[in-house]
Short mmCIF file of C-alpha atoms in Angstrom, two decimals:
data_model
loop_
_atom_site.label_atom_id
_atom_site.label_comp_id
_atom_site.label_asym_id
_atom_site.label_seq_id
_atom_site.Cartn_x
_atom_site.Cartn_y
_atom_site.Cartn_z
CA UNK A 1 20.94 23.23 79.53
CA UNK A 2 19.65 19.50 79.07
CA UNK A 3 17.00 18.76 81.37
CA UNK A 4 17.40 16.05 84.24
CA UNK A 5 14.67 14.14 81.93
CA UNK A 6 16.59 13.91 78.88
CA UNK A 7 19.89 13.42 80.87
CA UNK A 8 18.48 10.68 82.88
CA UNK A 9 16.89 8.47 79.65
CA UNK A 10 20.65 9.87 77.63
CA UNK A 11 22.52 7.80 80.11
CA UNK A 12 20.09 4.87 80.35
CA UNK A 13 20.55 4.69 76.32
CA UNK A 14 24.02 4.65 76.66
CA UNK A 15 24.38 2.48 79.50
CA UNK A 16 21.93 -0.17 77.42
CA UNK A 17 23.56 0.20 74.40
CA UNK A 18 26.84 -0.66 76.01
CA UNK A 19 24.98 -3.81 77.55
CA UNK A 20 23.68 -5.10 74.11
CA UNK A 21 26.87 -4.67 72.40
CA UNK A 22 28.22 -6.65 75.22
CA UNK A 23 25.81 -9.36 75.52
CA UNK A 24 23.05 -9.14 73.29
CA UNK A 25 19.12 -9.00 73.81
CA UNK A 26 18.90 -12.05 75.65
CA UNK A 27 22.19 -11.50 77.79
CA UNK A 28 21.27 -8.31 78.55
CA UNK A 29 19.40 -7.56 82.14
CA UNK A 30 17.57 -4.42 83.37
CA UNK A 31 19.55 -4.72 86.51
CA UNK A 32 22.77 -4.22 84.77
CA UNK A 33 21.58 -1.72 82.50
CA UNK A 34 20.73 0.41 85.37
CA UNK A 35 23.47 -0.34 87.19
CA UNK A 36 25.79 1.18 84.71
CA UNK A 37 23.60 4.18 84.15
CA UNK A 38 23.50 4.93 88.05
CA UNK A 39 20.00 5.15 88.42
CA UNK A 40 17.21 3.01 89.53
CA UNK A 41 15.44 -0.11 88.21
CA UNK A 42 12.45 1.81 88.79
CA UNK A 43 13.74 4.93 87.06
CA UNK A 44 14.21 2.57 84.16
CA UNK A 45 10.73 1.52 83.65
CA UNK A 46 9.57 5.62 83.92
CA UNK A 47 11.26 5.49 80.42
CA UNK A 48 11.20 2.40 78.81
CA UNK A 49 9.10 -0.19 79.11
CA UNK A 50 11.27 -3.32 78.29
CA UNK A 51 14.63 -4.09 76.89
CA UNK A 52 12.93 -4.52 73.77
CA UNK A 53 11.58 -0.84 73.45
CA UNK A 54 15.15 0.34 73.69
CA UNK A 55 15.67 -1.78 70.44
CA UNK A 56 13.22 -0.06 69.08
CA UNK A 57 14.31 3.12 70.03
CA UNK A 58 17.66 2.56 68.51
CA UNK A 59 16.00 1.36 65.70
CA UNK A 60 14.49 5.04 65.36
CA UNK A 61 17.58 6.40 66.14
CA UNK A 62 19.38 4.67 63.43
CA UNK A 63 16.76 5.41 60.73
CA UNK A 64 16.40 9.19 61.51
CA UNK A 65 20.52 9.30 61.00
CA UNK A 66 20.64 7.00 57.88
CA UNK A 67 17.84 9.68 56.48
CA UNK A 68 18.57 12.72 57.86
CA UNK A 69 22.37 11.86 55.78
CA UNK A 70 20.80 10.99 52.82
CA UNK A 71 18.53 13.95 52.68
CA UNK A 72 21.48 16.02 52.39
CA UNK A 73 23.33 13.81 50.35
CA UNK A 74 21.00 13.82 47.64
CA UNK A 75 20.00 17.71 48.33
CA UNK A 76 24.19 18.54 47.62
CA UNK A 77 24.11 16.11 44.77
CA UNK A 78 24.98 17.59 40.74
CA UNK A 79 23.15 14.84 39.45
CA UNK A 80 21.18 11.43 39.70
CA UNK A 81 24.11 9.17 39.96
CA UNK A 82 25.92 11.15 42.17
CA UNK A 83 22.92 11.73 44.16
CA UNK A 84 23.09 7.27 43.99
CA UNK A 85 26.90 7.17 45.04
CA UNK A 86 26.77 9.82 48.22
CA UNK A 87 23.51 8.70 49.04
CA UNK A 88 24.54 4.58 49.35
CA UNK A 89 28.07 5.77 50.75
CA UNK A 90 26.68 8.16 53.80
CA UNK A 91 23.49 5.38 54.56
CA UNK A 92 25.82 2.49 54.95
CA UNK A 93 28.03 5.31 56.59
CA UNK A 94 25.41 5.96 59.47
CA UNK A 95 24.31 2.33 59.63
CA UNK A 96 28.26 2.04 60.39
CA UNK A 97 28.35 4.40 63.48
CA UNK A 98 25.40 1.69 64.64
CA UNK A 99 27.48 -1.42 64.25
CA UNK A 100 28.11 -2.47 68.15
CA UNK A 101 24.76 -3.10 68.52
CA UNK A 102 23.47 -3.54 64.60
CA UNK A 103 22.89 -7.25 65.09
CA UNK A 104 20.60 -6.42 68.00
CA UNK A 105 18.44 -3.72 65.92
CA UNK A 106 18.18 -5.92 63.04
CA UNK A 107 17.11 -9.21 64.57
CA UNK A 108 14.55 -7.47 66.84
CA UNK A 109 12.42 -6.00 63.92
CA UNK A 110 9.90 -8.56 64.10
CA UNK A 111 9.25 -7.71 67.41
CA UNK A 112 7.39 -4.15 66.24
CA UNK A 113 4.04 -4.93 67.48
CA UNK A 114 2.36 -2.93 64.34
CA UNK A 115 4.04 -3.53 61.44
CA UNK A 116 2.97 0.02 60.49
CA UNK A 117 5.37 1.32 63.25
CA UNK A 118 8.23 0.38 61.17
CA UNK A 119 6.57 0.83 57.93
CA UNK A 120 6.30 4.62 59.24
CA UNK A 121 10.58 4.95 59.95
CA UNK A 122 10.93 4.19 56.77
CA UNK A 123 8.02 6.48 54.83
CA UNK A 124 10.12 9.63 54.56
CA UNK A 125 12.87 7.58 53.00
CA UNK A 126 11.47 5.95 50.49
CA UNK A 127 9.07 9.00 49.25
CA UNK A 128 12.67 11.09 48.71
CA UNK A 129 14.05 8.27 47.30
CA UNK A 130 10.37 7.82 45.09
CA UNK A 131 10.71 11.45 44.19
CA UNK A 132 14.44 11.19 42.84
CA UNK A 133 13.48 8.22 40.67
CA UNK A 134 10.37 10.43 39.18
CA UNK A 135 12.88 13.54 38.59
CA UNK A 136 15.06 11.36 37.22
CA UNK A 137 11.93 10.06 34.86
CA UNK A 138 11.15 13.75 33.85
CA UNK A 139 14.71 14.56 32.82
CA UNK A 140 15.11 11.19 30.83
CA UNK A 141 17.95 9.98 32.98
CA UNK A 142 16.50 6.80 34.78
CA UNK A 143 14.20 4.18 33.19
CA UNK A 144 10.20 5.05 32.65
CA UNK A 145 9.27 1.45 33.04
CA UNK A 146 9.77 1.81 36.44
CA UNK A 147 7.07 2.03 39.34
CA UNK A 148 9.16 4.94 41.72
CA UNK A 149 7.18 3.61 44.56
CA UNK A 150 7.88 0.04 44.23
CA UNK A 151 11.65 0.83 43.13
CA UNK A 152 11.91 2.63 46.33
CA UNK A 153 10.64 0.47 48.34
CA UNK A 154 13.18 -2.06 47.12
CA UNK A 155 16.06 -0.04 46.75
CA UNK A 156 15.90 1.42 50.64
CA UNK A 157 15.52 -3.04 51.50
CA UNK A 158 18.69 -3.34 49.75
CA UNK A 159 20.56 -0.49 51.57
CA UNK A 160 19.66 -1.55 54.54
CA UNK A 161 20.69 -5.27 53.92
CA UNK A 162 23.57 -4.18 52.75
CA UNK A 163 24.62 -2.46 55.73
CA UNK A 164 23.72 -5.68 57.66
CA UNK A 165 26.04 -7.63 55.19
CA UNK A 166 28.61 -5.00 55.58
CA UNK A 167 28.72 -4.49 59.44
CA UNK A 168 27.14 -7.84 60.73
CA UNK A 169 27.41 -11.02 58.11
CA UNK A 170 30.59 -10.01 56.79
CA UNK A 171 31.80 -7.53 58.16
CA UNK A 172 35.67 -8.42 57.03
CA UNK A 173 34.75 -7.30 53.28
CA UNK A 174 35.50 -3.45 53.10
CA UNK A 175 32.60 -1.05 53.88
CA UNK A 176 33.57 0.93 50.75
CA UNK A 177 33.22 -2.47 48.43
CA UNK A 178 29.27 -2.47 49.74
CA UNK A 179 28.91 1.25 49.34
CA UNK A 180 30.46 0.42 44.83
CA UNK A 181 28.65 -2.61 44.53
CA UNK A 182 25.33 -1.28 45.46
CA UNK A 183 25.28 2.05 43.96
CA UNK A 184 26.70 -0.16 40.60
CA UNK A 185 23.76 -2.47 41.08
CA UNK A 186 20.97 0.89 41.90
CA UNK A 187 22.48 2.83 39.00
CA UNK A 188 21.66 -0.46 36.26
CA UNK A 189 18.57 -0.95 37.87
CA UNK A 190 17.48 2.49 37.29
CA UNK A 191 19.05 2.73 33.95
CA UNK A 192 21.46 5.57 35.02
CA UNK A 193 24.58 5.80 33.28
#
């Protein structure tokens, strides 16, 4: 049984998400928020403390999906480029099931407070993806030039711009033209055939 608690702040997520997918950050108002969600403006506040923390929240939300996916995308992978392929195609994937209110998340970064707050979303991320690169290293199958921690760092920027191309800038371009181009452009990069 879901406690009142987590029911309560449930249907204030979903009545806000439906708000900013409707209007936007700056469209969207408290008062309609909890309108939709049936409860109180001060019930609102007990949970969040501005529209912008439930950007933030999504923004969690999205990047515990995108890596929970690619954990077990590369964990069912046979090798490193497959491990490339399902990985790009189940991130942009998750980022996907995000797109009504993508725009939103993605434009409201800068408003993190401490950088380090989103620095730490996206830690667990880019150490698996670090780690592939160095087991890819050991077996001879991607490039030992490479810094893994630096390639990481870059490759999980380019996933997630690509899923803001994909479902934002341009979103009339096929999802599944992102997902080949990318994992083409990761698998030279890395040297992977």
């Amino acid at each position: 049984m879901v406690s009142k608690v987590a029911d309560r702040r449930e249907q204030l997520l979903a009545a806000a998400r439906a708000v900013l997918a409707e209007k936007g950050l700056e469209g969207a108002r408290v008062s309609e928020i909890v309108k939709r969600a049936g409860v109180s403006q001060g019930t609102f506040y007990l949970y969040f403390p501005s529209k912008v923390s439930l950007v933030e929240e999504f923004n969690r939300q999205m990047h515990r999906d995108v890596q929970r996916a690619v954990f077990e995308a590369v964990e069912r992978a046979g090798s490193i480029g497959e491990a490339i392929e399902s990985s790009v195609k189940v991130a942009l994937e998750e980022m996907g099931r995000y797109r009504d209110i993508l725009g939103v998340v993605i434009s409201r970064l800068g408003f993190y407070e401490d950088s380090a707050r989103l620095e730490d979303l996206e830690l667990p991320y880019r150490q698996m993806v670090s780690r592939l690169i160095e087991k890819g290293q050991e077996m001879g199958e991607v490039d030992l030039s490479l810094d893994p921690q630096m390639t990481a760092r870059i490759i999980v920027g380019l996933i997630e711009r690509a899923g803001a191309d994909c479902y934002v800038y341009e979103p009339s371009l096929p999802a599944d033209r992102f997902v080949a181009e990318v994992a083409r452009f990761i698998r030279g990069a890395l040297g992977v055939r």
